[in-house]
Tab-separated table of C-alpha atoms in Angstrom:
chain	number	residue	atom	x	y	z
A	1	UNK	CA	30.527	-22.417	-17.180
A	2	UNK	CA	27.136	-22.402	-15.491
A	3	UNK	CA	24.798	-20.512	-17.759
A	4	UNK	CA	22.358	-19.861	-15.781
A	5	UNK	CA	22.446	-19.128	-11.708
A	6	UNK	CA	20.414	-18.721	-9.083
A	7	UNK	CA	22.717	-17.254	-6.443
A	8	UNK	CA	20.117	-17.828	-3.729
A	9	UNK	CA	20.231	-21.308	-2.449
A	10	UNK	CA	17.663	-20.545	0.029
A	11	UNK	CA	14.963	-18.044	1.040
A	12	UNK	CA	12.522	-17.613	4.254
A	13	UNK	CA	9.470	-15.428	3.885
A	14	UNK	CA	6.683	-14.834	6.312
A	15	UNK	CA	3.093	-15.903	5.130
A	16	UNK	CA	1.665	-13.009	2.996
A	17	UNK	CA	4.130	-11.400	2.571
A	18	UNK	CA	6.101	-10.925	-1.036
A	19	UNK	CA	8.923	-14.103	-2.242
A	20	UNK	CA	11.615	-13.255	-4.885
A	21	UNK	CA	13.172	-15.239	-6.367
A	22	UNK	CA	16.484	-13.870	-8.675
A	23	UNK	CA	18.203	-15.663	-11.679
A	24	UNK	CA	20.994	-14.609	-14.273
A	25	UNK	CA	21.812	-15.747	-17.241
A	26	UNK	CA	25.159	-15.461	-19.363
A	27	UNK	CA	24.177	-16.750	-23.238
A	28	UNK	CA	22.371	-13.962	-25.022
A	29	UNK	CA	21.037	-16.803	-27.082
A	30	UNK	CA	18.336	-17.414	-25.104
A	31	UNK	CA	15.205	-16.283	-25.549
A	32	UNK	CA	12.759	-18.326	-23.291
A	33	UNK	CA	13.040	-18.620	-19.879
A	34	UNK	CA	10.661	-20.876	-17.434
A	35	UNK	CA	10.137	-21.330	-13.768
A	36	UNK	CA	9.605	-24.679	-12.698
A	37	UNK	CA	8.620	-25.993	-8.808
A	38	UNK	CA	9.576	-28.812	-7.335
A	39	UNK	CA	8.628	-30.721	-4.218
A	40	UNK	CA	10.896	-33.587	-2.639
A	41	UNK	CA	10.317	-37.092	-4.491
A	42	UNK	CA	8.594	-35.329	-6.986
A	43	UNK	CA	9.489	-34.000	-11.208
A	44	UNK	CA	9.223	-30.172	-11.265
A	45	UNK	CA	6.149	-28.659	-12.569
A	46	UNK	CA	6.107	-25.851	-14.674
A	47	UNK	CA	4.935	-22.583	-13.251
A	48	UNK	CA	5.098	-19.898	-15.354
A	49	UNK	CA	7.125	-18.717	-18.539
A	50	UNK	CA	8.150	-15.224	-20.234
A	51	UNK	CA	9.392	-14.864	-24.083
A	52	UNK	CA	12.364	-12.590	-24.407
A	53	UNK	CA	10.229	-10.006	-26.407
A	54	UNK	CA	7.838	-9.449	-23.183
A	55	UNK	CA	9.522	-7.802	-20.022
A	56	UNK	CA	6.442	-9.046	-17.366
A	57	UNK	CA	3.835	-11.820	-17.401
A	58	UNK	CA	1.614	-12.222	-14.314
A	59	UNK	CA	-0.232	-15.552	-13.738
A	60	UNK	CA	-2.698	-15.188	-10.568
A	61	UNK	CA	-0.260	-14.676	-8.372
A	62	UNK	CA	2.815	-15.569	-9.862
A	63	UNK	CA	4.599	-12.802	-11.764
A	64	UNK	CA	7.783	-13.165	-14.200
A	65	UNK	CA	9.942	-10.143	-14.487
A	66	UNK	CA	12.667	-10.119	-17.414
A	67	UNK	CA	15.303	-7.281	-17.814
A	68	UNK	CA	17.276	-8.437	-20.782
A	69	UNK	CA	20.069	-6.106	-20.810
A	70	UNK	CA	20.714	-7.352	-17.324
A	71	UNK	CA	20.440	-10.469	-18.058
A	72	UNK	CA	18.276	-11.340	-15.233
A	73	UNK	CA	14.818	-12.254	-14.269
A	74	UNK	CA	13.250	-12.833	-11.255
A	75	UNK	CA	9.725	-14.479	-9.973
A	76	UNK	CA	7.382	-12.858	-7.496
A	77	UNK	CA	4.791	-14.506	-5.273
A	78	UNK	CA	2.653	-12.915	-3.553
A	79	UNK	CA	0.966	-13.164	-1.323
A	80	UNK	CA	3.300	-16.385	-0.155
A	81	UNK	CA	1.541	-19.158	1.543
A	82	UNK	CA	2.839	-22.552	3.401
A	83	UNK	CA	1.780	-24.616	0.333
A	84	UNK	CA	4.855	-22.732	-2.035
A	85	UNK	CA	7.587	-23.812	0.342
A	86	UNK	CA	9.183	-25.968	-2.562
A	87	UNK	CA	12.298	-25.802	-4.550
A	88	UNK	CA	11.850	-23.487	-7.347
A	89	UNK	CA	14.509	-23.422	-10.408
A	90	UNK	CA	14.650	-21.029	-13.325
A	91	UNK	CA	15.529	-22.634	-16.571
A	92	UNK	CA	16.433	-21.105	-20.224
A	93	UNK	CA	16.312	-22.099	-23.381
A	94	UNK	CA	16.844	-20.990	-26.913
A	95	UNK	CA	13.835	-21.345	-29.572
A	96	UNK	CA	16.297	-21.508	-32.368
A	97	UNK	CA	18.449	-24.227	-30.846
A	98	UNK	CA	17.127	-28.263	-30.085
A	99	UNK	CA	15.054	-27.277	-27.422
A	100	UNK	CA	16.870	-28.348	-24.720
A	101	UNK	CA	16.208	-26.229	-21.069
A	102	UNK	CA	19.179	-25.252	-19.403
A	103	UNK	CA	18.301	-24.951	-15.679
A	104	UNK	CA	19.736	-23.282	-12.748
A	105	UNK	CA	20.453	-25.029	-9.272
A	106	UNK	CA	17.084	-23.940	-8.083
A	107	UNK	CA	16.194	-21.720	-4.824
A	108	UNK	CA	14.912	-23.382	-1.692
A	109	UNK	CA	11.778	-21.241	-0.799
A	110	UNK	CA	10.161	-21.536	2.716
A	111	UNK	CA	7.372	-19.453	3.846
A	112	UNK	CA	6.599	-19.872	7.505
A	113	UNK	CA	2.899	-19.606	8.599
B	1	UNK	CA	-3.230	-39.600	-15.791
B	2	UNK	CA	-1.992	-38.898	-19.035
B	3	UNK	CA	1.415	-37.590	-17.371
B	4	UNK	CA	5.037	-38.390	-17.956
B	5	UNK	CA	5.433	-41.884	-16.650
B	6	UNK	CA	8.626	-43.415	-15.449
B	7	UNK	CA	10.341	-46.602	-14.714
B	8	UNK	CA	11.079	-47.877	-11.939
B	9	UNK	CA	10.992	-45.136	-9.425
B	10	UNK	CA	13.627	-46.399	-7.935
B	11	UNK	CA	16.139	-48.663	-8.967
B	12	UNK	CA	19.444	-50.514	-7.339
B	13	UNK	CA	22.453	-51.954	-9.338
B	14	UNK	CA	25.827	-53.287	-8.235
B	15	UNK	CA	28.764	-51.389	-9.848
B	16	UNK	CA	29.312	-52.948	-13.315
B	17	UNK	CA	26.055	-53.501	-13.851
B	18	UNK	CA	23.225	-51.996	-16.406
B	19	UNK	CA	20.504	-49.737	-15.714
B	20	UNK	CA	17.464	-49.282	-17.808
B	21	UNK	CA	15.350	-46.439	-17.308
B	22	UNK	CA	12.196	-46.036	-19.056
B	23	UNK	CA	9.825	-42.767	-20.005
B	24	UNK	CA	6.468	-42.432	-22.035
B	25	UNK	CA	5.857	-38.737	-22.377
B	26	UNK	CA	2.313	-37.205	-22.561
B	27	UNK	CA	-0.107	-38.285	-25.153
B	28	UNK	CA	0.351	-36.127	-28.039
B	29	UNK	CA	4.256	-35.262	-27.063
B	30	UNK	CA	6.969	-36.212	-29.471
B	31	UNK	CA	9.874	-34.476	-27.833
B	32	UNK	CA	11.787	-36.377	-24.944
B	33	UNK	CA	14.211	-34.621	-22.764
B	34	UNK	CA	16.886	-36.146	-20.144
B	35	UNK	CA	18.173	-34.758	-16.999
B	36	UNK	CA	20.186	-35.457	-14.384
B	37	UNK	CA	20.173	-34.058	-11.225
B	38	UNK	CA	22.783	-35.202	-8.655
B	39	UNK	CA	22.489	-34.293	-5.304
B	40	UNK	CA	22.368	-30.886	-3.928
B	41	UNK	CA	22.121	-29.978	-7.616
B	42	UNK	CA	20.296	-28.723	-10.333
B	43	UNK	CA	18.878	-30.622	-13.053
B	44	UNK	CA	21.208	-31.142	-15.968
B	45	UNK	CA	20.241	-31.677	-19.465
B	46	UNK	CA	21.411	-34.975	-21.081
B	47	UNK	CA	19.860	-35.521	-24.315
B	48	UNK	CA	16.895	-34.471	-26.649
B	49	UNK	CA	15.205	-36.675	-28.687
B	50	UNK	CA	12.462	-36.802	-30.751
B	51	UNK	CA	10.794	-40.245	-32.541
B	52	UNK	CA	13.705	-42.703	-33.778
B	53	UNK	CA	16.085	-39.390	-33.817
B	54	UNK	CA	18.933	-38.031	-31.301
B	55	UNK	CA	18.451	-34.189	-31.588
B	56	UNK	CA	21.095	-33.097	-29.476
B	57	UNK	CA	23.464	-35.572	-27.064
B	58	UNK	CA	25.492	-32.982	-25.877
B	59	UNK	CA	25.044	-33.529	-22.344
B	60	UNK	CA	25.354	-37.142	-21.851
B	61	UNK	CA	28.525	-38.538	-20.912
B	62	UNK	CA	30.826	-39.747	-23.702
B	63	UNK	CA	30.679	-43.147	-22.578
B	64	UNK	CA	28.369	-46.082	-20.960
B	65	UNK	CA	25.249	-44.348	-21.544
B	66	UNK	CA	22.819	-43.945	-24.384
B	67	UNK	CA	19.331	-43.172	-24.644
B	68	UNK	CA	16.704	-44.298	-27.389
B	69	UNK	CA	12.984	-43.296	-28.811
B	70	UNK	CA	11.740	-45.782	-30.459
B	71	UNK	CA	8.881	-45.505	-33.059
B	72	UNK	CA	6.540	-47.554	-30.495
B	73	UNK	CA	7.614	-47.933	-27.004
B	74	UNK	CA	8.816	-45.726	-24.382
B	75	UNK	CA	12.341	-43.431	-24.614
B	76	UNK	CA	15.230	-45.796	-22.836
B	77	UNK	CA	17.613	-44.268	-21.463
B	78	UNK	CA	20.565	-47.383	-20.514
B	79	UNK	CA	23.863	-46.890	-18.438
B	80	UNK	CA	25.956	-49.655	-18.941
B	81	UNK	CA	28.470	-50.588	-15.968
B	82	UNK	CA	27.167	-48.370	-13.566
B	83	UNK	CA	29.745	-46.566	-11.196
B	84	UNK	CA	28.824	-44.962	-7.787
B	85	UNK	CA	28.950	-41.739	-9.493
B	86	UNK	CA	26.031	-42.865	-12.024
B	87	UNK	CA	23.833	-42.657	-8.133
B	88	UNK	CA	21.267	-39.686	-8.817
B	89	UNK	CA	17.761	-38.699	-9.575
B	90	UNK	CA	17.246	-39.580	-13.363
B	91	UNK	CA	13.796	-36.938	-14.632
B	92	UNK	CA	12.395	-37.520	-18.092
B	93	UNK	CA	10.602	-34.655	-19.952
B	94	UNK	CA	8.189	-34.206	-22.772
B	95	UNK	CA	6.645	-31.165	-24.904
B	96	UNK	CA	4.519	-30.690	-27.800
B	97	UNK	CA	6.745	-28.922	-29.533
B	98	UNK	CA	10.320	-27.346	-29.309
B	99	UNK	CA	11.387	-24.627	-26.998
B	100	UNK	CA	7.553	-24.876	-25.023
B	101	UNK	CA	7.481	-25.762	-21.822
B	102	UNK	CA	8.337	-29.229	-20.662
B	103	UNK	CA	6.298	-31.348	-18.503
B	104	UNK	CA	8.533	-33.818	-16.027
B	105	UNK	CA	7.880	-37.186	-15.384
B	106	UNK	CA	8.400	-38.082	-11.138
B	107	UNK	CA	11.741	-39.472	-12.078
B	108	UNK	CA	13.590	-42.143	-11.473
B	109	UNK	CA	16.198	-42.442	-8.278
B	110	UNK	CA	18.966	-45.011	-9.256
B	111	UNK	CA	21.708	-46.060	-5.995
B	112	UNK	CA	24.539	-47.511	-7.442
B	113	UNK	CA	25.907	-49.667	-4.121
């Protein structure tokens, strides 16, 4: 049972244009979702993170949309440029449990110059 | 750098043998997470710990493997008789407190041959 998904395993975007990146979750436990990127060889990095009780936080150009009664969140970009073609995952977790992040499979982002 | 550290970055054992993987979270951090990520894969949790204590283990395989935090020293994470399965990217996490974001460590790549 895969908790939280990122049905995208890959997405191509032109340079300055708009990424989106989608992720569901199933356990209305959580309430604290993070985006993490990750480049090959590397840990992931955290990005940027929302609290159930917010629906949007923006972060220069990195904005976090939550719809809770969907279940789903997504991250935008934009503009995209070269430098985010990475792996990006979207992770949950619940503030009342032992911390622990549970992470999607992550999205393969590519934005071509 | 005052990052995650890991050790070794990359590490080979013979089935049947052990492997020792090491972490020293961030100065000031005194929560330690585990992951896993096997290839083509996301990043699954293994175990939470905090100083001396196992918060939650519910992700780390029943047997062969256990994972420490010492009072001084780095977290351990061991895997004894390694199979070819055991063959994956091994990331260590820390945070300043529960449920905040973590900050990953470059990981550590074990090949089982």
């Amino acid at each position: 049972d895969q908790q939280v998904k990122q049905n995208s395993p890959s997405l191509s975007v032109q340079e300055g244009r708009i990424s989106i990146l989608n992720c569901d979750y199933t356990n209305s436990m959580f309430d604290y979702f993070l985006w993490y990127k990750k480049y090959p060889a590397e840990g992931p990095t955290f990005l940027i993170s929302i609290s159930s009780i917010k629906d949007k936080n923006e972060d220069g150009r990195f904005t976090v949309f939550l719809n809770k009664s969907a279940k789903h969140l997504s991250l935008h970009i934009v503009p995209s440029q070269p430098g985010d073609s990475a792996v990006y995952f979207c992770a949950a977790s619940a503030l009342e449990g032992a911390g622990k992040s549970t992470f999607g499979d992550g999205t393969t982002l590519t934005v071509k110059p | 750098n005052a990052g995650v550290m890991q050790n070794p970055r990359h590490l080979v054992r013979r089935r049947g043998q052990e492997a020792r993987l090491r972490c020293s979270p961030m100065k000031g951090h005194s929560h330690v997470y585990w992951y896993r990520q096997l290839p083509e894969e996301g990043l699954k949790f293994m175990v939470y710990l905090q100083k001396e204590n196992i918060i939650d283990e519910s992700g780390m395989p029943k047997e062969r493997f256990s994972a420490e935090f010492p009072k001084e020293g780095p977290s351990i994470l061991r895997i004894q008789q390694v199979v070819r399965g055991d063959s994956a990217a091994y990331f260590c996490a820390s945070s300043s407190t529960q449920g905040n974001e973590q900050y990953f460590g470059p990981g550590t790549r074990l090949t089982v041959t």
